[in-house]
């Protein structure tokens, strides 16, 4: 229950308890390669950055995010192509953009957008760098991000 976590954390703090939240992911070893991998970096301020990579073996790993998913990151296409589509309330789908290497997408997360307004799917073998909005926050209280007033 991600949406109710802040309330539960505050309640726990009032009782003198610390409460955290975590997310576990599993990258299934499939096929004979290229191989899946992961890198975990724990910073001294307690932030954790996890990067994983895998290639499709035909199991449907082509969807980057779906319309309605939570916004928490911006993506950068390092190689390949991505198609953005949006579906209306009546169920009609429209292609919003076809993006190539060098393009950013998902930037609504930077503007505080809570939910994705489109679906992003890879069209070819694609390498995407994912930058979480949290990773862009100033690491020390009282220091403004570049360009902030």
mmCIF file with all atom_site columns, N, CA, C and O in Angstrom, residues 117-136:
data_model
loop_
_atom_site.group_PDB
_atom_site.id
_atom_site.type_symbol
_atom_site.label_atom_id
_atom_site.label_alt_id
_atom_site.label_comp_id
_atom_site.label_asym_id
_atom_site.label_entity_id
_atom_site.label_seq_id
_atom_site.pdbx_PDB_ins_code
_atom_site.Cartn_x
_atom_site.Cartn_y
_atom_site.Cartn_z
_atom_site.occupancy
_atom_site.B_iso_or_equiv
_atom_site.pdbx_formal_charge
_atom_site.auth_seq_id
_atom_site.auth_comp_id
_atom_site.auth_asym_id
_atom_site.auth_atom_id
_atom_site.pdbx_PDB_model_num
ATOM 1  N N  . UNK A 1 117 ? 0.753  9.327  -18.614 1.00 0.00 ? 117 UNK A N  1
ATOM 2  C CA . UNK A 1 117 ? -0.342 9.652  -19.528 1.00 0.00 ? 117 UNK A CA 1
ATOM 3  C C  . UNK A 1 117 ? -0.219 8.923  -20.853 1.00 0.00 ? 117 UNK A C  1
ATOM 4  O O  . UNK A 1 117 ? -1.021 9.131  -21.755 1.00 0.00 ? 117 UNK A O  1
ATOM 5  N N  . UNK A 1 118 ? 0.801  8.095  -20.974 1.00 0.00 ? 118 UNK A N  1
ATOM 6  C CA . UNK A 1 118 ? 0.997  7.324  -22.201 1.00 0.00 ? 118 UNK A CA 1
ATOM 7  C C  . UNK A 1 118 ? 1.652  5.996  -21.844 1.00 0.00 ? 118 UNK A C  1
ATOM 8  O O  . UNK A 1 118 ? 2.070  5.772  -20.715 1.00 0.00 ? 118 UNK A O  1
ATOM 9  N N  . UNK A 1 119 ? 1.746  5.135  -22.845 1.00 0.00 ? 119 UNK A N  1
ATOM 10 C CA . UNK A 1 119 ? 2.453  3.862  -22.728 1.00 0.00 ? 119 UNK A CA 1
ATOM 11 C C  . UNK A 1 119 ? 3.698  3.952  -23.589 1.00 0.00 ? 119 UNK A C  1
ATOM 12 O O  . UNK A 1 119 ? 3.635  4.466  -24.709 1.00 0.00 ? 119 UNK A O  1
ATOM 13 N N  . UNK A 1 120 ? 4.823  3.471  -23.072 1.00 0.00 ? 120 UNK A N  1
ATOM 14 C CA . UNK A 1 120 ? 6.086  3.472  -23.823 1.00 0.00 ? 120 UNK A CA 1
ATOM 15 C C  . UNK A 1 120 ? 6.486  2.032  -24.090 1.00 0.00 ? 120 UNK A C  1
ATOM 16 O O  . UNK A 1 120 ? 6.569  1.228  -23.168 1.00 0.00 ? 120 UNK A O  1
ATOM 17 N N  . UNK A 1 121 ? 6.721  1.718  -25.361 1.00 0.00 ? 121 UNK A N  1
ATOM 18 C CA . UNK A 1 121 ? 7.131  0.373  -25.756 1.00 0.00 ? 121 UNK A CA 1
ATOM 19 C C  . UNK A 1 121 ? 8.340  0.467  -26.667 1.00 0.00 ? 121 UNK A C  1
ATOM 20 O O  . UNK A 1 121 ? 8.405  1.328  -27.541 1.00 0.00 ? 121 UNK A O  1
ATOM 21 N N  . UNK A 1 122 ? 9.289  -0.450 -26.486 1.00 0.00 ? 122 UNK A N  1
ATOM 22 C CA . UNK A 1 122 ? 10.441 -0.479 -27.384 1.00 0.00 ? 122 UNK A CA 1
ATOM 23 C C  . UNK A 1 122 ? 10.004 -1.036 -28.728 1.00 0.00 ? 122 UNK A C  1
ATOM 24 O O  . UNK A 1 122 ? 9.116  -1.882 -28.804 1.00 0.00 ? 122 UNK A O  1
ATOM 25 N N  . UNK A 1 123 ? 10.637 -0.554 -29.783 1.00 0.00 ? 123 UNK A N  1
ATOM 26 C CA . UNK A 1 123 ? 10.320 -1.010 -31.131 1.00 0.00 ? 123 UNK A CA 1
ATOM 27 C C  . UNK A 1 123 ? 11.441 -1.881 -31.697 1.00 0.00 ? 123 UNK A C  1
ATOM 28 O O  . UNK A 1 123 ? 11.220 -2.625 -32.647 1.00 0.00 ? 123 UNK A O  1
ATOM 29 N N  . UNK A 1 124 ? 12.627 -1.742 -31.156 1.00 0.00 ? 124 UNK A N  1
ATOM 30 C CA . UNK A 1 124 ? 13.805 -2.505 -31.573 1.00 0.00 ? 124 UNK A CA 1
ATOM 31 C C  . UNK A 1 124 ? 14.587 -2.834 -30.310 1.00 0.00 ? 124 UNK A C  1
ATOM 32 O O  . UNK A 1 124 ? 14.200 -2.436 -29.215 1.00 0.00 ? 124 UNK A O  1
ATOM 33 N N  . UNK A 1 125 ? 15.702 -3.520 -30.454 1.00 0.00 ? 125 UNK A N  1
ATOM 34 C CA . UNK A 1 125 ? 16.590 -3.720 -29.310 1.00 0.00 ? 125 UNK A CA 1
ATOM 35 C C  . UNK A 1 125 ? 16.969 -2.336 -28.812 1.00 0.00 ? 125 UNK A C  1
ATOM 36 O O  . UNK A 1 125 ? 17.444 -1.500 -29.579 1.00 0.00 ? 125 UNK A O  1
ATOM 37 N N  . UNK A 1 126 ? 16.709 -2.049 -27.559 1.00 0.00 ? 126 UNK A N  1
ATOM 38 C CA . UNK A 1 126 ? 16.826 -0.692 -27.035 1.00 0.00 ? 126 UNK A CA 1
ATOM 39 C C  . UNK A 1 126 ? 17.552 -0.687 -25.701 1.00 0.00 ? 126 UNK A C  1
ATOM 40 O O  . UNK A 1 126 ? 17.337 -1.559 -24.874 1.00 0.00 ? 126 UNK A O  1
ATOM 41 N N  . UNK A 1 127 ? 18.392 0.329  -25.512 1.00 0.00 ? 127 UNK A N  1
ATOM 42 C CA . UNK A 1 127 ? 19.065 0.547  -24.230 1.00 0.00 ? 127 UNK A CA 1
ATOM 43 C C  . UNK A 1 127 ? 18.555 1.870  -23.681 1.00 0.00 ? 127 UNK A C  1
ATOM 44 O O  . UNK A 1 127 ? 18.619 2.891  -24.360 1.00 0.00 ? 127 UNK A O  1
ATOM 45 N N  . UNK A 1 128 ? 18.027 1.828  -22.456 1.00 0.00 ? 128 UNK A N  1
ATOM 46 C CA . UNK A 1 128 ? 17.426 3.007  -21.840 1.00 0.00 ? 128 UNK A CA 1
ATOM 47 C C  . UNK A 1 128 ? 18.078 3.266  -20.497 1.00 0.00 ? 128 UNK A C  1
ATOM 48 O O  . UNK A 1 128 ? 18.211 2.347  -19.682 1.00 0.00 ? 128 UNK A O  1
ATOM 49 N N  . UNK A 1 129 ? 18.489 4.505  -20.258 1.00 0.00 ? 129 UNK A N  1
ATOM 50 C CA . UNK A 1 129 ? 18.976 4.924  -18.943 1.00 0.00 ? 129 UNK A CA 1
ATOM 51 C C  . UNK A 1 129 ? 17.783 5.497  -18.193 1.00 0.00 ? 129 UNK A C  1
ATOM 52 O O  . UNK A 1 129 ? 17.014 6.289  -18.733 1.00 0.00 ? 129 UNK A O  1
ATOM 53 N N  . UNK A 1 130 ? 17.615 5.075  -16.946 1.00 0.00 ? 130 UNK A N  1
ATOM 54 C CA . UNK A 1 130 ? 16.494 5.522  -16.132 1.00 0.00 ? 130 UNK A CA 1
ATOM 55 C C  . UNK A 1 130 ? 17.040 6.359  -14.983 1.00 0.00 ? 130 UNK A C  1
ATOM 56 O O  . UNK A 1 130 ? 17.903 5.900  -14.234 1.00 0.00 ? 130 UNK A O  1
ATOM 57 N N  . UNK A 1 131 ? 16.540 7.575  -14.850 1.00 0.00 ? 131 UNK A N  1
ATOM 58 C CA . UNK A 1 131 ? 16.960 8.462  -13.769 1.00 0.00 ? 131 UNK A CA 1
ATOM 59 C C  . UNK A 1 131 ? 15.734 8.751  -12.912 1.00 0.00 ? 131 UNK A C  1
ATOM 60 O O  . UNK A 1 131 ? 14.751 9.331  -13.392 1.00 0.00 ? 131 UNK A O  1
ATOM 61 N N  . UNK A 1 132 ? 15.778 8.343  -11.651 1.00 0.00 ? 132 UNK A N  1
ATOM 62 C CA . UNK A 1 132 ? 14.646 8.597  -10.772 1.00 0.00 ? 132 UNK A CA 1
ATOM 63 C C  . UNK A 1 132 ? 14.609 10.063 -10.384 1.00 0.00 ? 132 UNK A C  1
ATOM 64 O O  . UNK A 1 132 ? 15.643 10.718 -10.281 1.00 0.00 ? 132 UNK A O  1
ATOM 65 N N  . UNK A 1 133 ? 13.414 10.567 -10.171 1.00 0.00 ? 133 UNK A N  1
ATOM 66 C CA . UNK A 1 133 ? 13.254 11.947 -9.732  1.00 0.00 ? 133 UNK A CA 1
ATOM 67 C C  . UNK A 1 133 ? 13.936 12.121 -8.382  1.00 0.00 ? 133 UNK A C  1
ATOM 68 O O  . UNK A 1 133 ? 14.578 13.129 -8.127  1.00 0.00 ? 133 UNK A O  1
ATOM 69 N N  . UNK A 1 134 ? 13.850 11.126 -7.537  1.00 0.00 ? 134 UNK A N  1
ATOM 70 C CA . UNK A 1 134 ? 14.488 11.192 -6.216  1.00 0.00 ? 134 UNK A CA 1
ATOM 71 C C  . UNK A 1 134 ? 16.000 11.364 -6.348  1.00 0.00 ? 134 UNK A C  1
ATOM 72 O O  . UNK A 1 134 ? 16.621 12.071 -5.566  1.00 0.00 ? 134 UNK A O  1
ATOM 73 N N  . UNK A 1 135 ? 16.617 10.752 -7.346  1.00 0.00 ? 135 UNK A N  1
ATOM 74 C CA . UNK A 1 135 ? 18.067 10.885 -7.540  1.00 0.00 ? 135 UNK A CA 1
ATOM 75 C C  . UNK A 1 135 ? 18.450 12.308 -7.916  1.00 0.00 ? 135 UNK A C  1
ATOM 76 O O  . UNK A 1 135 ? 19.593 12.708 -7.726  1.00 0.00 ? 135 UNK A O  1
ATOM 77 N N  . UNK A 1 136 ? 17.491 13.091 -8.432  1.00 0.00 ? 136 UNK A N  1
ATOM 78 C CA . UNK A 1 136 ? 17.763 14.463 -8.831  1.00 0.00 ? 136 UNK A CA 1
ATOM 79 C C  . UNK A 1 136 ? 17.531 15.456 -7.702  1.00 0.00 ? 136 UNK A C  1
ATOM 80 O O  . UNK A 1 136 ? 17.835 16.636 -7.846  1.00 0.00 ? 136 UNK A O  1
#
